[in-house]
Amino acid sequence: MKIHPCYQASFYSMLKAPEHQVAGHLASDGKLGPLVDGSGRFYKPLQGGGRGSKELAFYETFSSDTRVPDHIRKFFPVFYGSQLLEASNGSGLCLHLVLQDIVSGCINPSIIDVKIGSRTWYPEASDDYIKKCLEKDARTTTVSLGFRIAGLQLYEGKESGFWKPGRKEVQSFTVDNVRSVMRRFVSSDSSIGNENPDCSFAPSIYGGSAGILEQLLELKAWFEDQTTYHFHSCSLLILFDKESVLKGSTPVAEVKLIDFAHVLEGKGVIDHNFLGGLCSLIKFVSDVLSESKESSIKADEESEKPHNCTNNGNCT
Amino acid sequence: MKIHPCYQASFYSMLKAPEHQVAGHLASDGKLGPLVDGSGRFYKPLQGGGRGSKELAFYETFSSDTRVPDHIRKFFPVFYGSQLLEASNGSGLCLHLVLQDIVSGCINPSIIDVKIGSRTWYPEASDDYIKKCLEKDARTTTVSLGFRIAGLQLYEGKESGFWKPGRKEVQSFTVDNVRSVMRRFVSSDSSIGNENPDCSFAPSIYGGSAGILEQLLELKAWFEDQTTYHFHSCSLLILFDKESVLKGSTPVAEVKLIDFAHVLEGKGVIDHNFLGGLCSLIKFVSDVLSESKESSIKADEESEKPHNCTNNGNCT
C-alpha cells in the first residue's frame, strides 16, 4: 500500500475530531473515530468485522459506476481514496476512507442524522444480528415510521449554542418527538421549552426549488428506478448552516447519504425498504412545510384586516 | 340482527363457491369459505380470532370515510353490508360480509393475488404471531421483493384452460419465478414450458391510460399522502378477462385491494411498508412493459428491412 505524501508530522497536527459529528463513534477521549483536516477532508477509520472493507468496496464501486446520474452523485460525499493514518486512539496505523467533509463550509450547522428503512437488517445476516437489529428497530421509530433519528444538533443561537441530545435520549424518541424535531430544525425559536416553534425557516430550508423537500424528491425518483444498490442501515443527513441563516444569508440546505458498510447488490429489485422510509420522511417534511404555509397565510389575513373592525366586518 | 329478505331457499340455491378464487380458504369440499350468488355479490364469512369483526369494522369505517377520494374507492370492492347466512361448511348461521364480486363480469379471468409489504406483521401483534410471520416472510419473496404472490390463475386458452399452481408451489416462488409470472400474465403463449413468453398483451394490459401501471401509480400517489390506514397483510389483485382479449375485445384490466383483517390506524404516518412493496411491484410491471416495447421496436425494424439485404445495407 502506498503511503500518502501527506503522511507527515505537520499533516497530523491539523487532524482533529470533527466538531459537528452527531452519531457514530467519536474520536474524542482517545477513542477510535473519524478525523477532519480542516481543509475539507474527512478521514474515517475502516470499521472492524469486515464492515470497513465493505464500505471501502462500496465507495470504490460507486465512484466509478457510470449508471449513477450526476445529479444523484451530489447526495454522496466525494470519495478521494483510502489512506494509512495513525488511529485516533493511538493504536497505530489504520486504513482510513478519505472523504469530503460535508460540513467543512459551515460555521454552526444544524444537522439531523436519519437512519432510513423500517428494517436495518438483511436476510443474509446471522440470526443473532437480525435479532439484535429487530429488537432495536421495534424499540425505536424504525418500524413505525420507516426511519429513526440517530443523532442531531440544532443550533439555537450565540447564547444557547447547540441542542445536542445524548444517544440514549435520541434512541428513545417517539413519533411525536420526531415530528417536533422536524419543526424545531427550521425554527428561529427552537429552544427546548418552546412547544410551538415558529417554523419560520421552513419555506427557505424545506421549501423552494433547492430546498430539502425537492432534494428528497429527486433522490426518491432515483430509488423508484435504481435496482443496483440496497442501502441497509444507511444514514441520510439533512443540514444547513443556521449561523449564516440567522445572519440573513441565503441558506444552502443539503441532503447527504453516509454510512455504507451494509450496502448489498440490488439484483434487479428496487430498495423498497429505503424507499418506503424515504417517502415517510418526505411526508413529515412536507407536512411541516404545508403547516407553515397555512399559518403564514393566516398571519397575512390577520395583518390585512382593517384596524378597529370586529370579526363580522363592522367598524366601530 | 335483521335477517335479510334474501334469506330463503331460492337464494341459497344460487350460492356456490367462487370459480376464480386464487388464494385464501375455499368453500369447496364442505369447508368454510366465501360464496357468490352469480349476480355480482360475494359473501365472505367473518374469520375467527377477531379478524372477521375487524374486517367488517374496516369496511364500515372506510365506506363512509369522506377523506377517501372517489378515484381511490374504485380499488376496493363495493361493500353492501353484512348478512347472516348458512356457512358453507354446514356449521349453521354465520355472519358474512356482503361485497362486490369483482370477477362477476369475467368469463375466463387471469388473476394474480399479490400480498403487499416487506413485513406482514405489525408491532402490536403477539411475539408468537410476529415470529410466525417473520419466518414465512423470509421464506417467501416478501422480504426481498416487498411483496409475494399469494395465488394466481392464468388462462391459457380453450384447450389448456387455466394454469393455477398449488399453494405450496406458489409459496416457494423465487424472485425469478415472480418475474416470469408477471411476463406470462400478459402473454398469448403463456404455457408453462415456454421460457420466453411473448408479452404481447403488455401494451394493452400493463400499459395505456387505463392499464395496470397507471392504476398502480394512481394508488401509489394516494399512499404517498394518506396517513389514515395501514394495510398489513392485505392483497392486491391484478386481473383481466383473458377470454375477451383472446376474442379481440378491448381489454379491461383491473387492480383491486382485498383482505382487510389487519388494517390499523395510520396515526398521521404513511403506510411505508405497503408503499415500498407497491413501488417494487410497479418496477416489475414497468420493466415488463419497457422490455415489450423494446422488442416490438426491434421487430418493426426487422420487418422494415428490405429483403435480401445484409446487415451493412448492401443488397445481394
XYZ file of C-alpha atoms in Angstrom, chain A residues 58-204:
147
model
C -18.824 0.345 -1.945
C -17.127 3.729 -2.410
C -14.742 2.249 -4.992
C -17.558 0.643 -6.996
C -19.959 3.545 -6.665
C -17.484 6.298 -7.579
C -16.743 4.631 -10.929
C -20.304 3.436 -11.625
C -21.381 5.232 -14.798
C -25.016 4.216 -14.249
C -25.277 6.679 -11.354
C -26.525 10.002 -12.759
C -24.569 13.155 -11.918
C -27.496 14.776 -10.147
C -27.570 11.791 -7.745
C -23.832 11.808 -7.055
C -24.178 15.106 -5.150
C -26.051 13.246 -2.395
C -22.915 11.228 -1.600
C -19.697 12.531 -0.033
C -16.896 12.806 -2.607
C -14.536 9.811 -2.268
C -10.806 10.563 -2.510
C -9.450 7.069 -1.801
C -8.035 5.463 1.298
C -5.012 6.343 3.414
C -2.999 4.754 6.228
C -3.095 7.073 9.227
C -2.311 6.894 12.921
C -5.617 5.898 14.502
C -7.205 8.451 16.807
C -6.990 6.008 19.727
C -3.222 5.667 19.411
C -3.423 2.028 18.345
C -1.078 2.592 15.398
C -1.505 2.810 11.647
C -5.009 2.100 10.402
C -6.569 2.412 6.951
C -8.970 5.362 6.660
C -11.505 6.271 3.981
C -10.713 9.754 2.683
C -13.999 11.534 2.091
C -15.375 15.010 1.607
C -16.015 16.732 4.948
C -19.602 17.693 4.231
C -19.862 20.398 6.915
C -16.485 21.985 6.250
C -18.000 25.211 4.891
C -20.406 25.649 7.809
C -19.877 27.698 10.956
C -22.759 26.479 13.093
C -24.696 23.830 11.161
C -27.960 22.285 12.291
C -27.900 18.592 11.389
C -30.296 15.653 11.681
C -28.964 12.138 11.060
C -31.822 9.875 9.945
C -31.305 6.133 9.680
C -33.569 5.132 6.792
C -35.594 1.932 6.474
C -38.175 0.050 8.525
C -35.662 -2.780 8.664
C -31.962 -2.309 9.426
C -31.110 -5.989 8.853
C -30.972 -8.022 5.668
C -31.939 -11.649 5.142
C -28.342 -12.857 4.640
C -27.255 -11.625 8.091
C -26.757 -14.029 11.019
C -29.728 -14.875 13.240
C -28.083 -13.123 16.201
C -27.502 -9.947 14.196
C -31.096 -9.980 12.909
C -32.436 -10.494 16.428
C -30.384 -7.580 17.786
C -31.498 -5.284 14.960
C -35.142 -6.332 15.258
C -35.181 -5.507 18.957
C -33.629 -2.073 18.384
C -35.883 -1.417 15.365
C -39.005 -2.162 17.432
C -37.755 -0.061 20.390
C -37.179 2.993 18.196
C -39.396 4.567 15.498
C -37.741 2.416 12.802
C -40.689 0.018 12.458
C -43.455 2.570 12.973
C -42.019 5.410 10.846
C -39.721 3.574 8.461
C -36.841 5.668 9.831
C -35.338 6.759 13.113
C -33.332 9.764 14.161
C -29.833 8.509 15.029
C -28.419 11.834 16.154
C -28.837 15.579 15.804
C -27.606 19.014 16.701
C -29.725 22.116 16.364
C -28.014 25.484 16.595
C -30.138 27.820 18.657
C -28.046 30.973 18.604
C -24.979 32.588 20.141
C -26.172 32.351 23.713
C -27.702 28.879 23.971
C -25.382 27.267 21.399
C -26.370 23.779 20.242
C -29.115 21.448 21.394
C -27.415 18.075 21.022
C -29.250 15.400 22.989
C -27.343 12.313 24.143
C -27.518 8.944 22.402
C -29.946 7.448 24.927
C -32.353 10.367 24.659
C -32.292 10.193 20.843
C -32.862 6.440 20.866
C -35.967 6.900 22.994
C -37.582 9.406 20.590
C -41.266 8.729 19.921
C -43.153 9.610 16.728
C -44.202 12.902 18.373
C -40.602 13.704 19.334
C -39.542 13.143 15.721
C -42.293 15.460 14.481
C -41.210 18.087 16.988
C -37.529 17.811 15.935
C -38.510 18.263 12.275
C -40.282 21.507 13.259
C -37.587 22.813 15.576
C -34.942 22.189 12.888
C -36.420 25.036 10.821
C -37.466 27.378 13.630
C -35.907 30.610 14.835
C -37.172 29.974 18.374
C -36.180 26.331 18.665
C -35.229 26.271 22.346
C -36.369 23.137 24.138
C -39.061 24.706 26.333
C -40.965 26.052 23.320
C -43.752 23.642 22.426
C -44.878 25.559 19.377
C -41.770 26.672 17.467
C -42.395 29.141 14.620
C -41.036 27.042 11.690
C -40.087 30.397 10.157
C -37.261 28.874 8.067
C -39.461 26.074 6.670
C -40.153 27.884 3.363
C -36.444 28.560 2.718
